[in-house]
Coordinates of C-alpha atoms in Angstrom, one line a residue:
X1 CA 0.0 0.2 0.1
X2 CA 1.4 3.7 -0.6
X3 CA -0.1 5.4 2.2
X4 CA 1.3 2.3 4.8
X5 CA 4.3 0.3 4.0
X6 CA 2.8 -2.7 6.5
X7 CA 0.0 -3.1 4.1
X8 CA 0.9 -5.7 1.7
X9 CA -1.0 -8.6 -0.3
X10 CA 0.2 -11.5 -1.8
X11 CA -0.8 -12.8 -5.3
X12 CA 0.3 -16.0 -7.2
X13 CA 1.6 -15.2 -10.5
X14 CA 1.0 -17.2 -13.8
X15 CA 4.6 -18.3 -14.7
X16 CA 5.0 -19.2 -18.7
X17 CA 8.4 -20.0 -20.4
X18 CA 9.5 -20.4 -24.0
X19 CA 12.8 -20.9 -26.0
X20 CA 13.4 -17.3 -27.1
X21 CA 17.1 -18.5 -29.0
X22 CA 17.8 -21.8 -29.7
X23 CA 21.1 -23.4 -28.8
X24 CA 23.5 -24.3 -31.7
X25 CA 26.5 -26.6 -31.4
X26 CA 28.8 -23.9 -30.5
X27 CA 26.3 -21.2 -29.2
X28 CA 24.0 -21.1 -25.9
X29 CA 20.6 -20.4 -26.5
X30 CA 18.0 -18.7 -24.3
X31 CA 15.0 -19.7 -22.3
X32 CA 12.5 -16.6 -20.9
X33 CA 10.2 -17.0 -18.1
X34 CA 7.5 -14.6 -18.1
X35 CA 5.2 -14.3 -14.9
X36 CA 1.6 -12.5 -15.0
X37 CA -0.9 -11.4 -12.7
X38 CA -3.7 -9.7 -12.5
X39 CA -4.2 -7.2 -9.5
X40 CA -7.3 -4.9 -9.1
X41 CA -7.9 -5.3 -12.7
X42 CA -4.8 -4.2 -13.8
X43 CA -2.0 -6.7 -15.5
X44 CA 1.4 -7.1 -14.2
X45 CA 4.3 -9.2 -16.0
X46 CA 8.0 -9.5 -15.5
X47 CA 10.6 -12.0 -17.0
X48 CA 13.8 -13.8 -15.9
X49 CA 15.7 -15.6 -18.7
X50 CA 18.2 -18.9 -18.2
X51 CA 21.1 -19.7 -21.1
X52 CA 20.6 -23.2 -22.4
X53 CA 24.2 -24.7 -23.0
X54 CA 25.3 -25.3 -26.5
X55 CA 24.4 -28.8 -28.1
X56 CA 27.7 -29.9 -28.8
X57 CA 29.3 -31.5 -31.9
X58 CA 27.4 -34.9 -32.6
X59 CA 29.7 -36.8 -34.9
X60 CA 28.6 -40.0 -36.5
X61 CA 31.1 -43.1 -37.5
X62 CA 34.2 -42.3 -39.7
X63 CA 33.8 -43.1 -43.2
X64 CA 37.4 -44.8 -44.1
X65 CA 39.2 -44.7 -47.4
X66 CA 42.3 -46.7 -48.0
X67 CA 44.9 -46.5 -50.4
X68 CA 47.0 -48.5 -52.4
X69 CA 49.5 -48.4 -49.7
X70 CA 46.6 -49.2 -47.2
X71 CA 47.2 -45.6 -45.8
X72 CA 44.1 -44.1 -44.2
X73 CA 41.8 -41.3 -43.8
X74 CA 38.5 -40.9 -42.5
X75 CA 35.3 -38.2 -43.2
X76 CA 32.9 -37.4 -40.6
X77 CA 29.5 -35.9 -40.4
X78 CA 27.3 -34.1 -38.4
X79 CA 24.1 -36.3 -37.7
X80 CA 22.8 -33.4 -35.2
X81 CA 19.8 -33.0 -37.9
X82 CA 18.8 -36.6 -37.3
X83 CA 18.7 -36.2 -33.9
X84 CA 16.2 -33.1 -33.9
X85 CA 13.8 -36.3 -35.1
X86 CA 15.0 -39.2 -34.6
X87 CA 16.4 -41.2 -31.1
X88 CA 19.7 -42.6 -31.0
X89 CA 18.7 -46.4 -30.9
X90 CA 16.3 -45.5 -34.5
X91 CA 19.5 -43.9 -36.1
X92 CA 21.4 -47.3 -35.2
X93 CA 18.7 -49.5 -36.6
X94 CA 17.8 -47.8 -39.6
X95 CA 21.3 -46.8 -40.7
X96 CA 22.4 -50.8 -40.3
X97 CA 19.4 -52.1 -41.8
X98 CA 19.9 -49.4 -44.9
X99 CA 23.5 -51.1 -45.3
X100 CA 22.3 -54.2 -45.4
X101 CA 19.9 -53.5 -48.4
X102 CA 22.7 -51.6 -50.1
X103 CA 25.2 -54.0 -49.9
X104 CA 22.0 -57.3 -51.3
X105 CA 21.8 -54.7 -54.2
X106 CA 25.9 -54.5 -54.3
X107 CA 26.3 -58.3 -54.2
X108 CA 22.8 -60.3 -54.7
X109 CA 24.4 -63.7 -54.5
X110 CA 23.4 -65.3 -50.9
X111 CA 25.8 -66.6 -48.7
X112 CA 25.5 -70.2 -47.8
X113 CA 27.4 -71.2 -44.7
X114 CA 26.9 -74.6 -43.8
X115 CA 29.2 -75.0 -41.3
X116 CA 27.4 -74.1 -37.7
X117 CA 30.8 -72.8 -36.4
X118 CA 31.3 -70.7 -39.1
X119 CA 27.8 -69.4 -38.3
X120 CA 28.6 -68.8 -34.8
X121 CA 31.4 -66.7 -35.7
X122 CA 29.3 -64.5 -37.9
X123 CA 26.6 -64.5 -35.1
X124 CA 29.0 -63.3 -32.8
X125 CA 30.7 -60.6 -35.2
X126 CA 27.3 -59.0 -35.3
X127 CA 26.7 -59.4 -31.6
X128 CA 30.0 -57.6 -30.9
X129 CA 30.7 -55.0 -33.7
X130 CA 26.9 -53.9 -34.7
X131 CA 24.7 -54.3 -31.2
X132 CA 26.9 -54.3 -28.3
X133 CA 29.7 -51.8 -29.5
X134 CA 27.4 -49.1 -30.6
X135 CA 24.6 -49.7 -27.6
X136 CA 27.4 -49.7 -25.2
X137 CA 29.0 -46.5 -26.7
X138 CA 25.7 -44.7 -26.6
X139 CA 25.0 -45.7 -22.9
X140 CA 28.6 -44.8 -21.8
X141 CA 28.1 -41.3 -23.1
X142 CA 24.9 -40.4 -21.0
X143 CA 26.4 -41.4 -18.0
X144 CA 30.1 -39.8 -18.4
X145 CA 31.8 -37.3 -20.4
X146 CA 32.2 -37.5 -24.3
X147 CA 36.1 -37.0 -23.1
X148 CA 36.3 -40.2 -20.9
X149 CA 34.6 -41.9 -23.4
X150 CA 37.0 -40.9 -26.6
X151 CA 39.8 -41.6 -24.5
X152 CA 38.8 -45.2 -23.1
X153 CA 37.4 -46.1 -26.7
X154 CA 41.1 -45.5 -27.4
X155 CA 42.6 -48.3 -26.0
X156 CA 40.5 -50.8 -28.5
X157 CA 44.1 -51.3 -30.6
X158 CA 46.0 -52.3 -27.7
X159 CA 42.7 -54.8 -26.6
X160 CA 42.2 -56.1 -29.9
X161 CA 46.5 -56.6 -30.1
X162 CA 46.3 -58.8 -26.7
X163 CA 43.4 -60.6 -28.0
X164 CA 45.1 -61.0 -31.6
X165 CA 48.3 -62.3 -29.9
X166 CA 46.7 -64.9 -27.1
X167 CA 43.4 -65.9 -30.5
X168 CA 45.2 -65.8 -33.4
X169 CA 49.0 -66.3 -32.8
X170 CA 49.8 -62.9 -34.6
X171 CA 53.2 -61.1 -33.3
X172 CA 53.4 -58.3 -31.0
X173 CA 56.6 -56.3 -31.3
X174 CA 58.1 -54.1 -28.5
X175 CA 57.6 -50.9 -30.5
X176 CA 53.5 -51.4 -30.4
X177 CA 53.3 -51.2 -26.8
X178 CA 55.8 -47.6 -26.9
X179 CA 53.5 -46.2 -30.0
X180 CA 50.4 -47.0 -27.5
X181 CA 51.6 -45.1 -24.7
X182 CA 52.7 -42.3 -27.5
X183 CA 49.0 -42.5 -29.0
X184 CA 47.4 -42.5 -25.9
X185 CA 49.2 -39.3 -24.3
X186 CA 47.9 -37.5 -27.9
X187 CA 44.4 -38.5 -27.4
X188 CA 44.7 -37.3 -23.8
X189 CA 45.9 -33.8 -25.1
X190 CA 43.2 -33.6 -27.2
X191 CA 40.8 -34.1 -25.2
X192 CA 42.1 -31.6 -22.7
X193 CA 42.2 -29.4 -25.5
X194 CA 38.6 -29.4 -25.8
X195 CA 38.3 -28.0 -22.6
X196 CA 36.6 -31.1 -20.8
X197 CA 37.6 -32.3 -17.5
X198 CA 38.8 -35.9 -17.1
X199 CA 37.1 -37.1 -13.9
X200 CA 36.0 -40.3 -12.9
X201 CA 32.6 -41.8 -13.8
X202 CA 32.3 -45.5 -12.6
X203 CA 29.5 -46.5 -14.7
X204 CA 29.7 -44.7 -17.9
X205 CA 33.6 -45.4 -17.7
X206 CA 33.3 -49.0 -17.5
X207 CA 30.6 -49.1 -20.3
X208 CA 33.3 -47.3 -22.5
X209 CA 35.5 -50.2 -21.7
X210 CA 33.5 -52.5 -22.4
X211 CA 32.8 -51.0 -25.6
X212 CA 36.2 -50.9 -26.5
X213 CA 36.7 -54.7 -25.8
X214 CA 33.4 -55.8 -27.6
X215 CA 35.5 -53.7 -30.6
X216 CA 38.7 -56.0 -30.2
X217 CA 36.7 -59.0 -30.2
X218 CA 34.9 -58.1 -33.3
X219 CA 38.0 -57.2 -35.0
X220 CA 39.7 -61.0 -34.0
X221 CA 36.0 -62.5 -35.1
X222 CA 36.3 -60.4 -38.4
X223 CA 39.8 -61.7 -39.3
X224 CA 39.3 -65.4 -38.6
X225 CA 35.8 -65.1 -40.9
X226 CA 38.8 -63.6 -43.5
X227 CA 40.5 -66.5 -43.3
X228 CA 37.1 -68.2 -44.8
X229 CA 37.5 -67.1 -48.0
X230 CA 34.2 -65.5 -48.6
X231 CA 33.4 -62.1 -50.4
X232 CA 33.6 -59.2 -48.4
X233 CA 30.2 -57.5 -49.3
X234 CA 28.5 -60.9 -48.6
X235 CA 30.5 -61.6 -45.4
X236 CA 29.5 -57.6 -44.0
X237 CA 26.2 -58.1 -45.1
X238 CA 25.6 -61.3 -43.1
X239 CA 27.2 -59.5 -40.0
X240 CA 24.6 -56.7 -40.3
X241 CA 21.8 -58.9 -40.7
X242 CA 23.2 -60.8 -37.5
X243 CA 23.5 -57.1 -35.4
X244 CA 20.1 -56.3 -36.5
X245 CA 18.5 -59.5 -35.1
X246 CA 20.4 -59.2 -31.8
X247 CA 19.3 -55.3 -31.8
X248 CA 15.3 -56.5 -32.2
X249 CA 14.6 -57.5 -28.4
X250 CA 16.1 -53.8 -27.5
X251 CA 13.7 -51.8 -30.2
X252 CA 10.0 -52.1 -27.7
X253 CA 12.2 -51.3 -24.3
X254 CA 13.6 -48.1 -26.5
X255 CA 10.3 -46.7 -27.6
X256 CA 11.5 -47.4 -31.3
X257 CA 8.9 -46.4 -33.8
X258 CA 9.5 -46.3 -37.7
X259 CA 7.9 -42.6 -38.5
X260 CA 9.5 -42.7 -41.7
X261 CA 7.4 -39.4 -42.9
X262 CA 10.1 -37.8 -40.9
X263 CA 12.4 -38.8 -44.0
X264 CA 10.1 -36.4 -46.0
X265 CA 12.6 -33.7 -45.1
X266 CA 15.6 -33.8 -47.7
X267 CA 18.1 -33.1 -44.8
X268 CA 16.7 -35.8 -42.7
X269 CA 17.1 -38.4 -45.8
X270 CA 20.6 -37.1 -46.9
X271 CA 22.1 -37.6 -43.4
X272 CA 20.5 -41.3 -43.2
X273 CA 21.5 -42.2 -46.7
X274 CA 25.1 -41.3 -45.7
X275 CA 25.5 -43.1 -42.3
X276 CA 23.9 -46.0 -44.4
X277 CA 25.4 -46.1 -47.6
X278 CA 28.8 -44.4 -46.2
X279 CA 29.1 -45.0 -42.4
X280 CA 28.0 -48.4 -42.4
X281 CA 27.8 -50.3 -45.7
X282 CA 31.3 -48.9 -46.7
X283 CA 33.2 -48.2 -43.8
X284 CA 32.1 -51.7 -42.3
X285 CA 33.3 -53.8 -45.6
X286 CA 36.4 -51.7 -46.5
X287 CA 37.1 -52.1 -42.2
X288 CA 36.5 -56.3 -42.9
X289 CA 38.5 -56.3 -46.2
X290 CA 41.4 -54.5 -45.0
X291 CA 41.7 -56.9 -41.5
X292 CA 41.7 -59.9 -44.2
X293 CA 44.7 -58.5 -46.1
X294 CA 46.7 -56.4 -43.0
X295 CA 45.6 -58.6 -40.1
X296 CA 43.5 -57.1 -37.0
X297 CA 46.8 -55.5 -34.9
X298 CA 48.3 -53.3 -37.8
X299 CA 44.6 -52.5 -39.1
X300 CA 43.1 -51.4 -35.7
X301 CA 45.8 -49.0 -34.7
X302 CA 44.6 -46.7 -37.3
X303 CA 42.3 -46.3 -34.5
X304 CA 44.6 -43.7 -33.3
X305 CA 44.2 -41.6 -36.1
X306 CA 40.2 -40.8 -35.2
X307 CA 41.2 -38.0 -33.0
X308 CA 43.4 -36.2 -35.2
X309 CA 40.9 -36.3 -38.1
X310 CA 38.3 -35.0 -35.5
X311 CA 40.6 -31.8 -34.8
X312 CA 41.4 -31.1 -38.7
X313 CA 37.9 -31.5 -39.6
X314 CA 36.8 -29.0 -36.6
X315 CA 39.8 -26.6 -38.1
X316 CA 38.8 -26.7 -41.7
X317 CA 34.7 -27.0 -41.2
X318 CA 33.4 -25.9 -37.9
X319 CA 36.2 -22.7 -37.5
X320 CA 37.7 -23.7 -34.2
X321 CA 41.1 -22.8 -33.4
X322 CA 44.0 -25.1 -33.9
X323 CA 46.5 -25.0 -30.4
X324 CA 49.4 -25.6 -29.6
X325 CA 48.0 -28.5 -27.1
X326 CA 46.0 -29.7 -29.9
X327 CA 49.3 -29.5 -32.5
X328 CA 51.1 -31.5 -29.9
X329 CA 48.3 -34.4 -29.5
X330 CA 48.1 -35.1 -33.0
X331 CA 52.0 -35.1 -33.5
X332 CA 52.1 -37.6 -30.3
X333 CA 49.3 -39.7 -32.2
X334 CA 51.1 -40.2 -35.4
X335 CA 54.2 -40.8 -34.0
X336 CA 52.7 -43.3 -31.7
X337 CA 51.0 -44.6 -35.4
X338 CA 54.3 -44.6 -37.2
X339 CA 56.1 -46.7 -34.1
X340 CA 53.3 -48.9 -33.3
X341 CA 53.6 -49.9 -37.7
X342 CA 56.8 -50.7 -37.0
X343 CA 57.7 -48.1 -39.7
X344 CA 60.3 -46.4 -37.1
X345 CA 62.7 -48.5 -35.5
X346 CA 63.5 -47.9 -32.0
X347 CA 67.2 -49.4 -32.3
X348 CA 69.7 -50.1 -35.2
X349 CA 70.4 -53.7 -36.1
X350 CA 73.6 -54.5 -35.5
X351 CA 76.0 -55.2 -38.2

């Protein structure tokens, strides 16, 4: 009351909110709260704002390109567009379904596997490389930081090497372990460079380690399948089919729906085609072929190069600044890759 400060009256307000500025990959958004109250026939309003964190970059799996001398590069694309309309499990299932269909068109002949033990190997490859790896990685990201997951999944070449030594009898030279330490140091440098804090997240970190282990098993299984002498496209398609089959029980639990009308938007369709044809069919077929030629250990060490390609892509396409720490990390990773490949001798041979 203007006549007496002791006279007050509290009236409940109606509060509404709306996103006034949408967040982007690298910029914060803004949510505005509006309180409205009517007192003695007059309307009063007040507003408060709250920042919405930037969504961050969501990169899909790399599409690997191999040269004749078995050097590799990888192409990344952002799946942010698809995530606006599709759940991660929907993207995962649809991309591998599309990849399987593409491989069927590329090689219509069916693969007849009469040996039950070989069929079990195909089933295990689909379970490890398609179903478990991607599900574990996605769940890990919801319980840990992207930096933690990136670093922990980066140890998969080391796990692959140990399994290849135990299961396949592939040889390991001392340089592999030196290269592993060097490359992992570079991966940590790049993770720290992204302003992320590497801290312990037990559940998410364990799941990330399990994801790395399942990929290691997948590499060993595909190396074993390569010895069967089957066509690479037929092999990859069969692995996809087993992976999709193992994925089916999880679909009802995760709220999966077809909703193909969402693909009416050209951006959605283009992104799904890229993931299905490029990052699934082409990527996996190339990986499986290379493992058969080079072996599990030599092929797996190229996973070290993923953070390097990520930094270069972010610099060229997203305009992110290339820092000294990032350059140091890239140099360490490349050096670790060269040492792991045995192309840089650690000691001179005696004459």
